[in-house]
CSV table of C-alpha atoms in Angstrom, one decimal:
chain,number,residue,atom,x,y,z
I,1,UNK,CA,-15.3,27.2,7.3
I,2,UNK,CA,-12.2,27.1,9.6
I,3,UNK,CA,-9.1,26.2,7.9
I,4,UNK,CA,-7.7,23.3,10.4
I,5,UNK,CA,-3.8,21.7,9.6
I,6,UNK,CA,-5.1,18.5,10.2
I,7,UNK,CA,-3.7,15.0,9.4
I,8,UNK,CA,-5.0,11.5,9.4
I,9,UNK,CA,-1.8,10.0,11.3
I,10,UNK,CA,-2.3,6.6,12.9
I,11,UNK,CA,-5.5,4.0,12.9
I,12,UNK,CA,-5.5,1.1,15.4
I,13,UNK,CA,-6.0,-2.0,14.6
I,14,UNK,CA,-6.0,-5.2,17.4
I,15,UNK,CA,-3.9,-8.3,16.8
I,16,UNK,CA,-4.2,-11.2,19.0
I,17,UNK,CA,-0.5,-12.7,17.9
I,18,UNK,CA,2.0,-9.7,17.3
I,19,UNK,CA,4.2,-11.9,15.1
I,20,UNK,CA,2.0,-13.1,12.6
I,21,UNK,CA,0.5,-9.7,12.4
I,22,UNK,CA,3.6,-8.1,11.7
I,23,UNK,CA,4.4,-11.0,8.9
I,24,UNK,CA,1.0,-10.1,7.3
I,25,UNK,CA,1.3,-6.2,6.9
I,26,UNK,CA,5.4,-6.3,6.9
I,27,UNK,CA,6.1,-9.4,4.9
I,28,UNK,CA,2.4,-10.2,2.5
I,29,UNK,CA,1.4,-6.0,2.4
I,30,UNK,CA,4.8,-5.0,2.1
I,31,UNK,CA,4.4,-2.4,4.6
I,32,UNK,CA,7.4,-0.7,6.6
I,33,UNK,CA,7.8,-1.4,10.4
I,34,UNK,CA,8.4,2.0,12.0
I,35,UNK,CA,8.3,1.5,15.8
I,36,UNK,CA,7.8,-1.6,17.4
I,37,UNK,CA,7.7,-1.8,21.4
I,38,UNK,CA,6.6,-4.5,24.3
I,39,UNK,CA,6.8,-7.8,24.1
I,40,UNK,CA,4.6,-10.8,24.7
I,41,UNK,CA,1.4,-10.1,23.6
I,42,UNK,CA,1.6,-6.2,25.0
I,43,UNK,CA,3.3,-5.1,21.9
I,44,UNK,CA,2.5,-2.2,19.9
I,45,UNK,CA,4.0,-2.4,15.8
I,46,UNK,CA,3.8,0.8,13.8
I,47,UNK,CA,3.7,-0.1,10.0
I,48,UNK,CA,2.4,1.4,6.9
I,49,UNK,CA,3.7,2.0,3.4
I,50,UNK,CA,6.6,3.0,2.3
I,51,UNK,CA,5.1,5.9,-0.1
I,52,UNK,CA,3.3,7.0,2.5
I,53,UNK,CA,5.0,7.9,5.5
I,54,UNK,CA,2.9,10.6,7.3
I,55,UNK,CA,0.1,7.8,7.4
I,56,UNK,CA,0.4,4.8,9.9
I,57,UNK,CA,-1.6,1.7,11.3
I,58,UNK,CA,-0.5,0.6,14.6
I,59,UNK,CA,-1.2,-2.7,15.2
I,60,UNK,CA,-2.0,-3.1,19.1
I,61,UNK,CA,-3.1,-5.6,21.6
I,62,UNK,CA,-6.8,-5.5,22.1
I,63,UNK,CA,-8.5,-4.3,25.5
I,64,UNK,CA,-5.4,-3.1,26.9
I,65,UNK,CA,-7.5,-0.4,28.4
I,66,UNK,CA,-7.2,-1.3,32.2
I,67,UNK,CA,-11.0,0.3,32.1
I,68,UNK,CA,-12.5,-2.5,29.9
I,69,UNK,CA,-14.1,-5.5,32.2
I,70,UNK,CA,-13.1,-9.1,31.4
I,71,UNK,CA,-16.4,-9.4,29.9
I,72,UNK,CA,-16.1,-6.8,27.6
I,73,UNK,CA,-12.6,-8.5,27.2
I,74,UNK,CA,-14.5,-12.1,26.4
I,75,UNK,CA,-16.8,-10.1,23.8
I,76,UNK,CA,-14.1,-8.0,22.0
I,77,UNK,CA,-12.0,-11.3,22.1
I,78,UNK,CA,-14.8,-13.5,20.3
I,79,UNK,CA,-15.9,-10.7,18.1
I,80,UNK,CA,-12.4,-10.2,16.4
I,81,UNK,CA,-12.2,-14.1,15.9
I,82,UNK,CA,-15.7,-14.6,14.4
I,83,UNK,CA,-14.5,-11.7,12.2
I,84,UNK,CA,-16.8,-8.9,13.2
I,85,UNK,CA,-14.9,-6.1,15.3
I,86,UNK,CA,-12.0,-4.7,13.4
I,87,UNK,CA,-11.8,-3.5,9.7
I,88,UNK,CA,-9.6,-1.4,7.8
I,89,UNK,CA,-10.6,0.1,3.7
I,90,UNK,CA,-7.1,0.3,2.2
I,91,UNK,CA,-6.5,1.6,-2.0
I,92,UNK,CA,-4.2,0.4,-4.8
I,93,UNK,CA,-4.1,1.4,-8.5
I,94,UNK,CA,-3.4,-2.1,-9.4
I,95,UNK,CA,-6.4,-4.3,-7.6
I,96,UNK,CA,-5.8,-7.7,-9.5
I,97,UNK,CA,-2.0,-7.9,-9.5
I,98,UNK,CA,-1.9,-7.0,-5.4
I,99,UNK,CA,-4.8,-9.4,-5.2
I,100,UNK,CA,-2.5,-12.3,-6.7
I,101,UNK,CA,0.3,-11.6,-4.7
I,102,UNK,CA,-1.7,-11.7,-1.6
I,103,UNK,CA,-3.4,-14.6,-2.4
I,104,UNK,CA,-0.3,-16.3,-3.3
I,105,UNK,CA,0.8,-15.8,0.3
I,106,UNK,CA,-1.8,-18.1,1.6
I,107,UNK,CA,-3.7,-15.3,3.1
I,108,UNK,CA,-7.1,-15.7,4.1
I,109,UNK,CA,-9.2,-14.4,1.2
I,110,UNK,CA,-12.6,-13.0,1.7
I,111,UNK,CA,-13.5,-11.6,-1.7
I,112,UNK,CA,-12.1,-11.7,-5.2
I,113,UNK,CA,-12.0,-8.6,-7.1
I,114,UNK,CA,-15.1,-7.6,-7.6
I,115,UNK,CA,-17.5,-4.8,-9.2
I,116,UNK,CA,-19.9,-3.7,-6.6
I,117,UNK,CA,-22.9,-2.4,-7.5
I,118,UNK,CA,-22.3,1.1,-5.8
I,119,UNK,CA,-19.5,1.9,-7.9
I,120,UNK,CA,-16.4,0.5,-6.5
I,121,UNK,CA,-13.9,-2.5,-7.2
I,122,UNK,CA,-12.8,-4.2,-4.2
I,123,UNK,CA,-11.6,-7.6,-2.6
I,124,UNK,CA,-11.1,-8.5,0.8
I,125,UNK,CA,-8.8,-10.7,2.9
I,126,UNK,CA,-8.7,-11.4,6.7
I,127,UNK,CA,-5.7,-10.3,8.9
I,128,UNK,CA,-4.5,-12.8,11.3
I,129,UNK,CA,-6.2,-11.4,14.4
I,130,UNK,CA,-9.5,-11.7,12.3
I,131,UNK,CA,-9.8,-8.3,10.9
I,132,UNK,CA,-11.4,-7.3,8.0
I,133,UNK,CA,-8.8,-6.2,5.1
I,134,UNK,CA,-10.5,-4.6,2.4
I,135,UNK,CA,-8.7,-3.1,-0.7
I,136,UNK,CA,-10.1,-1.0,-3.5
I,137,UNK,CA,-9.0,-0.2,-7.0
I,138,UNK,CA,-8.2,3.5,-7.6
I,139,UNK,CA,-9.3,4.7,-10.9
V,1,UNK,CA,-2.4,-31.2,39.7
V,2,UNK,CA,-4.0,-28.8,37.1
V,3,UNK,CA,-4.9,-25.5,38.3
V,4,UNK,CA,-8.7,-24.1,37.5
V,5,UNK,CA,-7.4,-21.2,35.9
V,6,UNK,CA,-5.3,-23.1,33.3
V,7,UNK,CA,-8.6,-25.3,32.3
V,8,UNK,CA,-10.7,-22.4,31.9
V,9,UNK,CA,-7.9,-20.2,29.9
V,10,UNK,CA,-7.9,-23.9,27.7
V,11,UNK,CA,-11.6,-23.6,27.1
V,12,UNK,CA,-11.4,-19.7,25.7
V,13,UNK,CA,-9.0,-20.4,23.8
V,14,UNK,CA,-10.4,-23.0,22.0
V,15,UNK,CA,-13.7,-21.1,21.5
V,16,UNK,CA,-11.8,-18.3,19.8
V,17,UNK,CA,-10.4,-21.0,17.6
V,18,UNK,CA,-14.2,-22.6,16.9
V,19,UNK,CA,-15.5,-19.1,16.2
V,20,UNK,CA,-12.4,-18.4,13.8
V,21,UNK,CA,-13.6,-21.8,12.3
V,22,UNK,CA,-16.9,-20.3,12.0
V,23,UNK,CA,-15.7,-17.1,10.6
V,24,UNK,CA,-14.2,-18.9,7.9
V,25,UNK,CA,-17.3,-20.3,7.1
V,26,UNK,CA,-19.3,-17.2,7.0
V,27,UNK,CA,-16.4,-15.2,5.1
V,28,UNK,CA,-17.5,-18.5,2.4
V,29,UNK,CA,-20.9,-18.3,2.6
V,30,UNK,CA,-20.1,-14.3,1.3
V,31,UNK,CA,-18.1,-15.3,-1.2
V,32,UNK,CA,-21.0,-17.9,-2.8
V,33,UNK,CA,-24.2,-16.1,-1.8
V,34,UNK,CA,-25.2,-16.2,-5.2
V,35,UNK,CA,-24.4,-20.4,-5.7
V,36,UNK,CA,-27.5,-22.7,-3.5
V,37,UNK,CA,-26.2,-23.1,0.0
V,38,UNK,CA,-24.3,-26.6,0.7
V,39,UNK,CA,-24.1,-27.0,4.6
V,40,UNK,CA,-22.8,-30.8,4.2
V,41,UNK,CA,-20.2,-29.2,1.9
V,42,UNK,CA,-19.3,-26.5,4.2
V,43,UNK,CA,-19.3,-28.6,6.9
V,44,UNK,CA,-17.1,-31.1,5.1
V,45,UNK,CA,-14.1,-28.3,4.8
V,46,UNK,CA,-14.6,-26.9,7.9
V,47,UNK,CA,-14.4,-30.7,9.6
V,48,UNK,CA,-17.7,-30.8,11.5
V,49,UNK,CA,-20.5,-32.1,11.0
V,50,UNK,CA,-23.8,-30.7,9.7
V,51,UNK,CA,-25.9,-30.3,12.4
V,52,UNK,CA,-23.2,-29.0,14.8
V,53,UNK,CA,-21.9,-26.3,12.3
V,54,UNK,CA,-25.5,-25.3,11.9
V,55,UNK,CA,-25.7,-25.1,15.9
V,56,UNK,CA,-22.6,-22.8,16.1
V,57,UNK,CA,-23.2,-20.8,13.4
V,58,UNK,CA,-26.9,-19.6,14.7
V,59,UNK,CA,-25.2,-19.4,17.9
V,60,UNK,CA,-22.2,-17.0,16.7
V,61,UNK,CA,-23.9,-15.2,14.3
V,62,UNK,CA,-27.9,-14.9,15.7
V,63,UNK,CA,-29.0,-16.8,12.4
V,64,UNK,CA,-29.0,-20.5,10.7
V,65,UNK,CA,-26.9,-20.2,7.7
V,66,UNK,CA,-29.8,-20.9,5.4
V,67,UNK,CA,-31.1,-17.7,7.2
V,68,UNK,CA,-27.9,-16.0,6.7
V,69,UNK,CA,-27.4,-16.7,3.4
V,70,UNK,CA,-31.2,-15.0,2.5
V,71,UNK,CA,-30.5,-12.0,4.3
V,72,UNK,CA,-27.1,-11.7,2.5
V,73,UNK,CA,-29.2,-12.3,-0.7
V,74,UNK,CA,-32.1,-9.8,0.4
V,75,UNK,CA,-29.6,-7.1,1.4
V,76,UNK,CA,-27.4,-7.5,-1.7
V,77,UNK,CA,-30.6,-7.0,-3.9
V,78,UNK,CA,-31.4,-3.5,-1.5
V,79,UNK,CA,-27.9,-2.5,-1.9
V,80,UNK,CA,-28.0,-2.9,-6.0
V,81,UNK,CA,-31.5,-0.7,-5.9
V,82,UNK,CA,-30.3,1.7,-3.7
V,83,UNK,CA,-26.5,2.0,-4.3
V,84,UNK,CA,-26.1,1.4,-0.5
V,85,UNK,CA,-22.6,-0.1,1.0
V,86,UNK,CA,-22.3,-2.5,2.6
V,87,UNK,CA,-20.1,-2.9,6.2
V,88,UNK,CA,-16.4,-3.0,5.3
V,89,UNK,CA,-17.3,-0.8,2.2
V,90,UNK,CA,-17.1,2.6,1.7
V,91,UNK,CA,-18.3,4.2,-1.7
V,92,UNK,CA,-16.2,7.5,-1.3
V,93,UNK,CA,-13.9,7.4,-4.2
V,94,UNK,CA,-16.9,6.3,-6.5
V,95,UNK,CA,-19.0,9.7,-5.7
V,96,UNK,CA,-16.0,11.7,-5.7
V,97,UNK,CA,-15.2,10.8,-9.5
């Protein structure tokens, strides 16, 4: 096999309001904001954890891609607000106490922690733009 | 006095906030797939009525949510046979231990 130097760097995730995007992952997640350009809705927010700075999300405004029609706009649009385009698998050792303190943020919960049957413990909120936040329990 | 354009962009807008409404709903219907199904209840916290969140919900998601909430039922029961994931899931850590 071919040794490659190889990082997984950023993953992209849309937001529909860049504020309250950036109060979810900076202010309920605890993330760290490390680059945070535009303005309006055309703005592109780099966060990700603190203990884990060679790995990013950026958080950035959906269909900007002058190539996408206003239809596929429309769909992209509707899919991330009936909750079925973008979704993200994050980890923590402690699942129930980073469960509480999300919850306790009013975010919008999806799933409490729970045993699924193929092995893992997980719960789930929504992101503000819609997107699914799921978080499992390293053990 | 009002231009086209602003009507329409009103319109989108509030079907992105309906179908938020609706996601909501389904994100509930996950969370108590196991319970019976309560459409007037869901209905009630969602603030629409019955019928019309039935209506909207076959037309978001392709399927009545009695229909929904049997599929989520028939594909949990696969998933517990077969170890499957479901979307959003992803059983790496587990078959790495």
């Amino acid at each position: 096999m071919m040794i490659m130097d190889i990082t997984i760097h950023t993953s992209v995730l849309p937001h529909v309001d860049p504020d309250a995007s950036l109060a979810f992952y900076r202010d309920v997640l605890g993330f760290e904001v490390r680059s945070d350009v535009g303005h309006g809705t055309m703005r592109w927010l780099v966060v990700g954890p603190a203990n884990q700075p060679d790995t990013s999300i950026l958080l950035a405004p959906p269909a900007a891609d002058p190539g996408i029609t206003e239809d596929e706009r429309r769909t992209i649009t509707e899919m991330m607000a009936k909750g079925t385009y973008g979704w993200i698998q994050l980890a923590t050792r402690d699942l129930d106490g980073t469960f509480a303190k999300v919850q306790a943020r009013d975010a919008e919960v999806v799933q409490e922690p729970t045993e699924q049957p193929y092995g893992v413990r997980d719960c789930a909120f929504r992101d503000p733009a819609g997107n699914l936040v799921r978080i499992q329990e390293l053990r | 006095m009002c231009h086209p354009s602003w009507g329409r962009a009103l319109a989108a807008a509030q079907r992105l906030r309906d179908l938020a409404r609706l996601r909501r709903v389904r994100d509930r219907i996950d969370r108590e797939y196991g319970q019976p199904l309560n459409v007037l209840a869901l209905a009630r916290d969602a603030h629409l009525p019955a019928g019309q969140l039935s209506r909207e919900f076959q037309s978001a998601y392709g399927k009545s949510p009695y229909a929904y909430v049997m599929a989520r039922r028939v594909e949990r029961a696969t998933r517990a046979t077969t170890r499957l994931p479901r979307l959003g899931s992803c059983p790496t850590f587990a078959s790495s231990r």
